[in-house]
Short mmCIF file of N, CA, C and O and ligand atoms in Angstrom, two decimals:
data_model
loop_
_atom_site.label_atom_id
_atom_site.label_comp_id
_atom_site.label_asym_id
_atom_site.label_seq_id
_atom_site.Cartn_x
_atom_site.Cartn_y
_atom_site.Cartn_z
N UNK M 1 -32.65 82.73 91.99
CA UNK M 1 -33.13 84.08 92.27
C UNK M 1 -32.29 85.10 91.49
O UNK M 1 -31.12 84.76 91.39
N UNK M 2 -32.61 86.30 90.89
CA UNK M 2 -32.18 87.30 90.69
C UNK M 2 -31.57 87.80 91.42
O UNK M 2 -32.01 87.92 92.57
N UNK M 3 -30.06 88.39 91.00
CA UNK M 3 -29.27 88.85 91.97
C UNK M 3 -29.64 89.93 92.70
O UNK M 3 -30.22 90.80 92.06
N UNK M 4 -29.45 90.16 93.97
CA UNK M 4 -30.12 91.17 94.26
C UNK M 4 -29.72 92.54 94.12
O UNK M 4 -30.34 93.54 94.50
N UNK M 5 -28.29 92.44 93.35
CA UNK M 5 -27.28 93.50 92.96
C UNK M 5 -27.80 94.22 91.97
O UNK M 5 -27.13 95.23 91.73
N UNK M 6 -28.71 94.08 91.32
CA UNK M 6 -29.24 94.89 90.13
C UNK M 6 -28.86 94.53 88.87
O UNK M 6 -29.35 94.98 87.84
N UNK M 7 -27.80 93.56 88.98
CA UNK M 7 -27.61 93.39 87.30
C UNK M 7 -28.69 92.55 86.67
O UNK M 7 -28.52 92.93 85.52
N UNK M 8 -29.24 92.07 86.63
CA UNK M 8 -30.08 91.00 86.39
C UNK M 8 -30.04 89.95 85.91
O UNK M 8 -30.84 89.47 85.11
N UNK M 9 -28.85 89.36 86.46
CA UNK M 9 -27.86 87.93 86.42
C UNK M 9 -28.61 87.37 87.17
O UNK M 9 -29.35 87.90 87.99
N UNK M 10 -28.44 86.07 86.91
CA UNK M 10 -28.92 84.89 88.22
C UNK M 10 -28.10 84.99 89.52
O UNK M 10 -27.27 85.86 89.26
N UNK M 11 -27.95 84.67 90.43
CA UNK M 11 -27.23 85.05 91.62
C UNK M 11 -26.43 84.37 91.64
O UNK M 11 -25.49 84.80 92.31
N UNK M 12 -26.27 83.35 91.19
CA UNK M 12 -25.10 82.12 91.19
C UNK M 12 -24.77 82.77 90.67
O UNK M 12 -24.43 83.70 91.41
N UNK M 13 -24.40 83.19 88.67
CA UNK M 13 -24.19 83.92 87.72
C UNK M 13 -23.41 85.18 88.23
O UNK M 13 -22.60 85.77 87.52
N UNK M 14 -23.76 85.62 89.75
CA UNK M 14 -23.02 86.71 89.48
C UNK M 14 -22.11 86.91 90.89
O UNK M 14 -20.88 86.77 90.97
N UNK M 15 -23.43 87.40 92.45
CA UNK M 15 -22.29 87.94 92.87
C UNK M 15 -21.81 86.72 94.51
O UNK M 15 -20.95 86.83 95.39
N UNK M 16 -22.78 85.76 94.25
CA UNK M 16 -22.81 84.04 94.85
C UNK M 16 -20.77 83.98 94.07
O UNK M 16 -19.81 83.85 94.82
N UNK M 17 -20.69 84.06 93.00
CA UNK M 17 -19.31 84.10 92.62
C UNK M 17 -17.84 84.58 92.93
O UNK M 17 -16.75 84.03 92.84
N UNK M 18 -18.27 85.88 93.35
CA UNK M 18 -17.24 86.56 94.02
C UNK M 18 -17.58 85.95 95.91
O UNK M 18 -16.65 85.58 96.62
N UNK M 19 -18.89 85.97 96.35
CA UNK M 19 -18.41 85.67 97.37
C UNK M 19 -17.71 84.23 97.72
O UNK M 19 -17.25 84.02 98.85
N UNK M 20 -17.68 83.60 97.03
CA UNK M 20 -17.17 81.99 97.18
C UNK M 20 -15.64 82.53 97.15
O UNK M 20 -14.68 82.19 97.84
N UNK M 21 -15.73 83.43 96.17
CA UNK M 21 -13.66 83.44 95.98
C UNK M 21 -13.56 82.84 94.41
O UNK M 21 -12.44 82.74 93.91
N UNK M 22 -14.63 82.49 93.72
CA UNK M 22 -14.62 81.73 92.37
C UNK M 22 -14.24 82.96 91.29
O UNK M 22 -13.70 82.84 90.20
N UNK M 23 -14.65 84.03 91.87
CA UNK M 23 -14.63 84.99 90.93
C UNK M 23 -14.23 86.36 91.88
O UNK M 23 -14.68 86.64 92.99
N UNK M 24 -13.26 87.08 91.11
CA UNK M 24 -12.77 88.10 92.26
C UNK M 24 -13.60 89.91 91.60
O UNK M 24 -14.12 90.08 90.50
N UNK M 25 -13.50 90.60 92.33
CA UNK M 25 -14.48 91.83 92.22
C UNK M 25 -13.60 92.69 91.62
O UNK M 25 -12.88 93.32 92.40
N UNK M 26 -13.44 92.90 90.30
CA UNK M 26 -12.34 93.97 89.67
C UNK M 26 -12.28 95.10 89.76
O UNK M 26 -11.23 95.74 89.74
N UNK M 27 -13.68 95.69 89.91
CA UNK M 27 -13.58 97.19 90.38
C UNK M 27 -14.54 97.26 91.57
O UNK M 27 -15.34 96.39 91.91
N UNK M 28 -14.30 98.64 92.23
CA UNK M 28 -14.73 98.88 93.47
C UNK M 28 -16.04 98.64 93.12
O UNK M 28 -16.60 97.72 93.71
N UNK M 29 -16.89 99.53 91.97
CA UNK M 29 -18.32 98.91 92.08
C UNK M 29 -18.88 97.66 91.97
O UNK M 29 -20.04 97.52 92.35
N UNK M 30 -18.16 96.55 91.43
CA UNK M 30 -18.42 95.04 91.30
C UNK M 30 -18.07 94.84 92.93
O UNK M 30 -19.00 94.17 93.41
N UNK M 31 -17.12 95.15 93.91
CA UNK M 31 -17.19 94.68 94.86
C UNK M 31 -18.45 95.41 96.22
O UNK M 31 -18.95 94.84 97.19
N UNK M 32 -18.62 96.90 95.73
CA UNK M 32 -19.87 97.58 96.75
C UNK M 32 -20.84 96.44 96.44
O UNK M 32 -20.89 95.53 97.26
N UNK M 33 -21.95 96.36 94.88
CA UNK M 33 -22.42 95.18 94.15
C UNK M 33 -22.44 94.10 95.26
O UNK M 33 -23.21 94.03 96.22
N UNK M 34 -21.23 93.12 94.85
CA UNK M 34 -21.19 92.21 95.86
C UNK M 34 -21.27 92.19 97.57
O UNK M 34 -21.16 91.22 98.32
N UNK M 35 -21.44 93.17 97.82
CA UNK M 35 -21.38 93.56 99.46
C UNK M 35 -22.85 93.64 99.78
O UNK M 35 -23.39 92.95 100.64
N UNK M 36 -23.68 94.88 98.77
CA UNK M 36 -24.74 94.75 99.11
C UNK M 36 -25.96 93.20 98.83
O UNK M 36 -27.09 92.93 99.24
N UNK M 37 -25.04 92.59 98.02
CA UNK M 37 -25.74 91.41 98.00
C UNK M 37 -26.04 90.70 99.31
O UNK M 37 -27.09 90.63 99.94
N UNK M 38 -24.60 90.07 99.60
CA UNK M 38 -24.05 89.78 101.07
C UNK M 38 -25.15 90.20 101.81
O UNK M 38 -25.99 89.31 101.92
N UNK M 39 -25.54 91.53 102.53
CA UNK M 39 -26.29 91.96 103.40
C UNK M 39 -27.66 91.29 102.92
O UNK M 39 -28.55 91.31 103.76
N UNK M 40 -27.90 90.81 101.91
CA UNK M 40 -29.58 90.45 101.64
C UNK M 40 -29.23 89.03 101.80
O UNK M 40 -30.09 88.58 102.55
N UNK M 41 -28.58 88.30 101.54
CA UNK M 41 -28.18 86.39 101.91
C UNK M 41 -27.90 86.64 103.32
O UNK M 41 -28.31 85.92 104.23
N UNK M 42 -27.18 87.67 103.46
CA UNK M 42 -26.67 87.66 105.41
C UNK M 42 -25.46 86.81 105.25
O UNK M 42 -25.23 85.92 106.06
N UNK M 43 -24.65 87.05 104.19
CA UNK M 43 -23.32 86.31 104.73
C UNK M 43 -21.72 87.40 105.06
O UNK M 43 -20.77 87.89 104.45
N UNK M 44 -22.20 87.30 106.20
CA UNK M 44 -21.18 87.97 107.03
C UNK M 44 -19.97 87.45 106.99
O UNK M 44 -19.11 88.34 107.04
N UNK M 45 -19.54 86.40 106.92
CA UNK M 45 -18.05 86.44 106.26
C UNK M 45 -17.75 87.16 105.57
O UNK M 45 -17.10 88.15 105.91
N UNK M 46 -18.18 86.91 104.19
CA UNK M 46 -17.92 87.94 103.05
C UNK M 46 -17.56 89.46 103.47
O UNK M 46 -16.57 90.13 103.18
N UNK M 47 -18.99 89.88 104.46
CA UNK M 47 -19.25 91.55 104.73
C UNK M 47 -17.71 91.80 105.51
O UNK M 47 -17.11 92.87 105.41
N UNK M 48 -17.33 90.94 106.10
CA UNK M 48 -16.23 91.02 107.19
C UNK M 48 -14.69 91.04 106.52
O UNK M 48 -13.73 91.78 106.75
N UNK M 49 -14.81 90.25 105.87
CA UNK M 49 -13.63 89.84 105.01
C UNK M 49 -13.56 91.05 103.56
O UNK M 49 -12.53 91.15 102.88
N UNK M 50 -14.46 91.63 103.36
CA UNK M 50 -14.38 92.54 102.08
C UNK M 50 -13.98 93.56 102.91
O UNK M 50 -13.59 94.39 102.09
N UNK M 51 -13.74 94.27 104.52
CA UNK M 51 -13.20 95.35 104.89
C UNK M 51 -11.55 94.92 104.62
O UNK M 51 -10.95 93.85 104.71
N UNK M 52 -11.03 96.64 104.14
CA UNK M 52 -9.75 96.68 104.09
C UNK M 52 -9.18 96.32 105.20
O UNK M 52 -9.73 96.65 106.25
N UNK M 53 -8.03 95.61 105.23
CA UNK M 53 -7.00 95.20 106.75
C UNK M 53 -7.22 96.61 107.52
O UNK M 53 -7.75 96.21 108.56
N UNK M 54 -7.14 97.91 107.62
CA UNK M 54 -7.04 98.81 108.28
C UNK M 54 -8.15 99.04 108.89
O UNK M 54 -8.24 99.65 109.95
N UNK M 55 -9.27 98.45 108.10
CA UNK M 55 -10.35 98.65 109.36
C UNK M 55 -11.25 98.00 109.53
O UNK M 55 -12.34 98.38 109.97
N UNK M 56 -10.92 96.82 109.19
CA UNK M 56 -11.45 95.81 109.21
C UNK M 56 -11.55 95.42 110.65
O UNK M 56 -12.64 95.09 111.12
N UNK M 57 -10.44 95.44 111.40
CA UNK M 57 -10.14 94.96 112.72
C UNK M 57 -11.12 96.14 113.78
O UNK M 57 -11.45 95.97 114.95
N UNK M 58 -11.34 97.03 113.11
CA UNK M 58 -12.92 97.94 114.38
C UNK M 58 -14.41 97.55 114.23
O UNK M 58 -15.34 98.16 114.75
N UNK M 59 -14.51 96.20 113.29
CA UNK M 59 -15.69 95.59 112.75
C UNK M 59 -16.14 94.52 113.72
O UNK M 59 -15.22 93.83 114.17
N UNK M 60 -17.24 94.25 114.10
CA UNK M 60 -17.96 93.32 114.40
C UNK M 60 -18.62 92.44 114.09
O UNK M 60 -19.78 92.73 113.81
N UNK M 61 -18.22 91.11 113.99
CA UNK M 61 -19.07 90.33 112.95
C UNK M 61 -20.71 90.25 113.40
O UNK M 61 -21.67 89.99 112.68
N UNK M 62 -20.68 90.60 115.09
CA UNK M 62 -22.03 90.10 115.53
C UNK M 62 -22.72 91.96 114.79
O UNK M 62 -23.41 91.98 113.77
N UNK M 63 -22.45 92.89 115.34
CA UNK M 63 -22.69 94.16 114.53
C UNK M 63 -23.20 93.76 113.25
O UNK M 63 -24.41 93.57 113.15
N UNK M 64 -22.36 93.58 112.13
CA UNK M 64 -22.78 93.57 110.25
C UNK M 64 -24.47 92.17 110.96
O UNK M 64 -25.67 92.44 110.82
N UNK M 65 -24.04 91.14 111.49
CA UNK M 65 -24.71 90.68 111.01
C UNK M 65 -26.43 91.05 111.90
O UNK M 65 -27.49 90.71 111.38
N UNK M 66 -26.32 91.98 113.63
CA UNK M 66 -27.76 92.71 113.41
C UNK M 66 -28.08 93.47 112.47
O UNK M 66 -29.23 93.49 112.03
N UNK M 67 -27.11 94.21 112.00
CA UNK M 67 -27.68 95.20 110.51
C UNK M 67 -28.32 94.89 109.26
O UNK M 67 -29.05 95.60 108.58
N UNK M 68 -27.74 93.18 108.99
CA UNK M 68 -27.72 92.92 107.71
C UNK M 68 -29.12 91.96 108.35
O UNK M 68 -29.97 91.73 107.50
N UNK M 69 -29.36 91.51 109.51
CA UNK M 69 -30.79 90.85 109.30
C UNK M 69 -31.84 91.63 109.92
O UNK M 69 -32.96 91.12 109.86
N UNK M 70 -31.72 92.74 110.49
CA UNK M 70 -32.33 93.39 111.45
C UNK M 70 -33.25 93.97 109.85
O UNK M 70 -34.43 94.23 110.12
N UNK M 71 -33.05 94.10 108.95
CA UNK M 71 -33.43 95.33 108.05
C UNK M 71 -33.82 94.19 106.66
O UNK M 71 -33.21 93.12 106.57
N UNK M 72 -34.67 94.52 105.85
CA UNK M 72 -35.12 94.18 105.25
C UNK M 72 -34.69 94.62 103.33
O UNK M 72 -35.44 95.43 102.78
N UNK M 73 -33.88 94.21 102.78
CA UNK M 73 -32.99 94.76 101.70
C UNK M 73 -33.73 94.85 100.59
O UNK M 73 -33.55 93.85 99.90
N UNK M 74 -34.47 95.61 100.12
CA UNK M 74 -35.07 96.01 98.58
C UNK M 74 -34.58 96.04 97.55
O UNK M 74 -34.86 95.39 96.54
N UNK M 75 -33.46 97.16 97.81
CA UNK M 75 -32.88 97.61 96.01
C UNK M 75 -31.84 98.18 96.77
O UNK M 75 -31.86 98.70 97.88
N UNK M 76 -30.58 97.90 95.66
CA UNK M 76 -29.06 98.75 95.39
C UNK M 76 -29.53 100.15 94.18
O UNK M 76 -30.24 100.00 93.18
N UNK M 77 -28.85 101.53 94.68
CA UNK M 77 -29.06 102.17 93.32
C UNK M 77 -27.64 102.47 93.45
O UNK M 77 -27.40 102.50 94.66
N UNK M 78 -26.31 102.76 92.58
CA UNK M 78 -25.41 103.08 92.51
C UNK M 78 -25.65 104.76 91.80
O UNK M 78 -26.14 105.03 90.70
N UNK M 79 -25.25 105.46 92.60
CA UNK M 79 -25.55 106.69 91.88
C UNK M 79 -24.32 107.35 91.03
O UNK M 79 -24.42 108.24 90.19
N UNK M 80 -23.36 106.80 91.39
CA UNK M 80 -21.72 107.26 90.52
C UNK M 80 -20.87 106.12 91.42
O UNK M 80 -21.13 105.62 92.51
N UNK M 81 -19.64 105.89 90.38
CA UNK M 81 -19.12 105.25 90.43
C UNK M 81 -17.45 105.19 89.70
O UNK M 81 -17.12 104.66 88.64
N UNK M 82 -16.36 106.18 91.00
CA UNK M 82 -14.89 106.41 90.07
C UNK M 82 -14.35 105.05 90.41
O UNK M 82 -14.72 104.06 91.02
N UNK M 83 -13.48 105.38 89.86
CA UNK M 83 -12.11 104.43 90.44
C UNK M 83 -12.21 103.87 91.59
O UNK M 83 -12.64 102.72 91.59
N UNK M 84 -11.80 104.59 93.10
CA UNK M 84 -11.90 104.08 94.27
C UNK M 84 -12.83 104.57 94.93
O UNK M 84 -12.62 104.99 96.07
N UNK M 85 -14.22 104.60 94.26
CA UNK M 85 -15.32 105.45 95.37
C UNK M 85 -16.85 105.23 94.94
O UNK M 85 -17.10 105.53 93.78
N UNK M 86 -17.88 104.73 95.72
CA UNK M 86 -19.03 104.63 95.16
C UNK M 86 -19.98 105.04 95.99
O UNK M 86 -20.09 104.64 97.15
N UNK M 87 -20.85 106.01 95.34
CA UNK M 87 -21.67 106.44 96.09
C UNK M 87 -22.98 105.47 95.53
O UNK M 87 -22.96 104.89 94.45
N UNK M 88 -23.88 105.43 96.31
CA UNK M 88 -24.69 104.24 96.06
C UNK M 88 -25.96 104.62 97.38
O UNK M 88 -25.61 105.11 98.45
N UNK M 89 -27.11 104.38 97.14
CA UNK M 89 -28.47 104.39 97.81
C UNK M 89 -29.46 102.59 98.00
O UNK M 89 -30.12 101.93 97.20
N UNK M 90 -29.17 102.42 99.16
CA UNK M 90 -29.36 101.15 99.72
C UNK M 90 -30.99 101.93 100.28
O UNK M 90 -31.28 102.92 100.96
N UNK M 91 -31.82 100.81 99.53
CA UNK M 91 -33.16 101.29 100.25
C UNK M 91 -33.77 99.64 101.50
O UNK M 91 -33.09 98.62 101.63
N UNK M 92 -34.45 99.76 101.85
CA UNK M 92 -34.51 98.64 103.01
C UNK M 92 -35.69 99.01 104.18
O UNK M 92 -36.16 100.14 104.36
N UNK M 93 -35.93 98.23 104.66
CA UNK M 93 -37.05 98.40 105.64
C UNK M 93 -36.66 98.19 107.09
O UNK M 93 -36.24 97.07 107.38
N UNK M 94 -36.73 98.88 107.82
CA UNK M 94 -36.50 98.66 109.22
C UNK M 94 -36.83 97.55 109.83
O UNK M 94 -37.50 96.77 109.15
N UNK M 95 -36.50 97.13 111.28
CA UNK M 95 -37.48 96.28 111.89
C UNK M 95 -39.12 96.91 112.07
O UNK M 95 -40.14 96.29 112.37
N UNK M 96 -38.97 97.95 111.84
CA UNK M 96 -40.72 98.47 112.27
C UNK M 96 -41.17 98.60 110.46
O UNK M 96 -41.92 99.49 110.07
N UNK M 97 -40.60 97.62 109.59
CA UNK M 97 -41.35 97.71 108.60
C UNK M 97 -41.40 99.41 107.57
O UNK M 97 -41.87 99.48 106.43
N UNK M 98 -40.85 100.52 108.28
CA UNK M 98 -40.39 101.40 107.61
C UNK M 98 -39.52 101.91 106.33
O UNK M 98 -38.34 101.57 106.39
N UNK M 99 -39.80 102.47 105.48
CA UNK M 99 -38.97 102.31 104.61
C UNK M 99 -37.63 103.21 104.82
O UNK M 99 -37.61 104.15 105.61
N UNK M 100 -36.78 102.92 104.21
CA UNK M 100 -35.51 103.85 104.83
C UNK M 100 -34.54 104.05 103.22
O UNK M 100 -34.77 103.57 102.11
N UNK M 101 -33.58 104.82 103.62
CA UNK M 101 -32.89 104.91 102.32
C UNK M 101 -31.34 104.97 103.17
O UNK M 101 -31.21 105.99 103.85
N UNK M 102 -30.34 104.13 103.20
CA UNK M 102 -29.20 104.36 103.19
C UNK M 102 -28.14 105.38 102.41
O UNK M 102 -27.59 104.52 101.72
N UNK M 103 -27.77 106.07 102.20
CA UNK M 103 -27.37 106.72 101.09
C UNK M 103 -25.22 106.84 101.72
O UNK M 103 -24.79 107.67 102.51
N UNK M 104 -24.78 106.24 101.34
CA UNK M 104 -23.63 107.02 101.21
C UNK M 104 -22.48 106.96 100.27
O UNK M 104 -22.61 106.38 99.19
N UNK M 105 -21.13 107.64 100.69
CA UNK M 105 -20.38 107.63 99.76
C UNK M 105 -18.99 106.24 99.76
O UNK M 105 -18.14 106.87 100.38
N UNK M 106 -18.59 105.43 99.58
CA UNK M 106 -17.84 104.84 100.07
C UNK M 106 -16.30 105.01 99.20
O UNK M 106 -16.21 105.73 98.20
N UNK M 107 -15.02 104.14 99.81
CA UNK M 107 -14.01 104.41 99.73
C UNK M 107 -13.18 103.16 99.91
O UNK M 107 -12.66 102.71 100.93
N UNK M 108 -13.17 102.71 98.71
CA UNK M 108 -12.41 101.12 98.51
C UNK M 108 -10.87 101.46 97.97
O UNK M 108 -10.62 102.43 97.25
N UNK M 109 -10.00 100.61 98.37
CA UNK M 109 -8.76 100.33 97.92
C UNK M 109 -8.60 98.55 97.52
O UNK M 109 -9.21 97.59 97.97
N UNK M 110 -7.55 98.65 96.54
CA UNK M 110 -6.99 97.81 95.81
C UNK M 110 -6.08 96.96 96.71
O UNK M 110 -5.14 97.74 96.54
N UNK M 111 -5.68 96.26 97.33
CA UNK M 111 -4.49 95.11 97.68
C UNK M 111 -4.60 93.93 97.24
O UNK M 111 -5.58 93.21 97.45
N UNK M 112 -3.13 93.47 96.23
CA UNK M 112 -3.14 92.42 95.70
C UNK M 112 -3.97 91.96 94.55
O UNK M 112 -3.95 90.80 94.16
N UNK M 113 -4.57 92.73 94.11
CA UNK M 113 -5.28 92.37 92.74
C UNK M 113 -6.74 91.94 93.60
O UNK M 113 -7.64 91.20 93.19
N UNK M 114 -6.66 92.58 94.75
CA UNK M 114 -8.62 92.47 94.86
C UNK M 114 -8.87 93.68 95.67
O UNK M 114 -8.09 94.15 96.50
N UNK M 115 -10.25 94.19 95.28
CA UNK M 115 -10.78 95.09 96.10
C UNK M 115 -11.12 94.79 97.04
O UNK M 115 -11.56 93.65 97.23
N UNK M 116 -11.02 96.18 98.46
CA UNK M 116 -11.73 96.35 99.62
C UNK M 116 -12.32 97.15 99.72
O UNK M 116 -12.04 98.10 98.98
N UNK M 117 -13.57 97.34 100.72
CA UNK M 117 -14.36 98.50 101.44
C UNK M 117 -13.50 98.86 102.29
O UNK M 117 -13.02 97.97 102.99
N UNK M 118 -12.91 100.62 102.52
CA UNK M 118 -12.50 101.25 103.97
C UNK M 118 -13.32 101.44 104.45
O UNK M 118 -13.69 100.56 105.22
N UNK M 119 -13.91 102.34 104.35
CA UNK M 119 -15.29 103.29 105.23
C UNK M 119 -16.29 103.98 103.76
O UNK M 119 -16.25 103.79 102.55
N UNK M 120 -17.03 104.72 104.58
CA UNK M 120 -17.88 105.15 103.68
C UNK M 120 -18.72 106.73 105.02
O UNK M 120 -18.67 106.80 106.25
N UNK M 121 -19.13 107.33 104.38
CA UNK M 121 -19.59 108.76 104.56
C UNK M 121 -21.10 108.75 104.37
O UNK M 121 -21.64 108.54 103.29
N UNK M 122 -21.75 109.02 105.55
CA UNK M 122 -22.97 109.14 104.90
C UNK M 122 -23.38 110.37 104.23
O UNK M 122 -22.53 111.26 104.25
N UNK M 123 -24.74 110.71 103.50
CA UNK M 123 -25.07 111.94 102.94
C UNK M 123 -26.60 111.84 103.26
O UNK M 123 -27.24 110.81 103.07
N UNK M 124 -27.09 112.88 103.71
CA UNK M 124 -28.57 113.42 103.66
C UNK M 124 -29.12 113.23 102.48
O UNK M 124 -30.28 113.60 102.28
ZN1 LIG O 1 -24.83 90.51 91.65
#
């Protein structure tokens, strides 16, 4: 399958790689990328394990994983992308089949030569 990250790698090829640990996420947008993949396979390890130690521990694995199957994952759009911050538009379908647009800003840090997700901000 095509990754569902938008690059248009094979999924093994791309972000199946980082989540194994075979391949690590060098910048914050290769790891948002790999996150929103995660939510379309539903592998909640990954979603769990890519939060930074600081807040990682207010996460729920049973939480990520109603979100990540409750909803139906379309398309990643990354709309900018610095150093430690990606704003990005997750579109997806509700359980009532609705279309929806996620939109926010997020806020990754570096430990040890791999990226994490902290939090993220939503935007209207
Ligand atoms: Zn990918």
């Amino acid at each position: 399958m095509t990754c569902p990250c938008g690059s248009e790698r094979d999924f093994v090829h791309c972000c199946a790689l980082i989540h194994s640990g075979q391949q690590k996420a060098s910048t914050a947008e290769l790891l948002m990328r790999a996150r929103y993949s995660a939510f379309v396979v539903a592998n909640i390890d990954f979603l769990y394990n890519s939060f930074h130690p600081s807040t990682r521990r207010f996460q729920s694995k049973q939480d990520i994983e109603s979100w990540a199957t409750a909803n139906s994952w379309v398309s990643l759009e990354i709309m900018k992308s610095t150093v430690q911050t990606v704003e990005f538009r997750a579109h997806y379908k509700d359980e009532d089949g609705v279309v929806r647009v996620h939109h926010e800003k997020s806020n990754f840090k570096e430990l040890q030569g791999n990226w994490y997700y902290v939090d993220g901000r939503l935007i209207d």
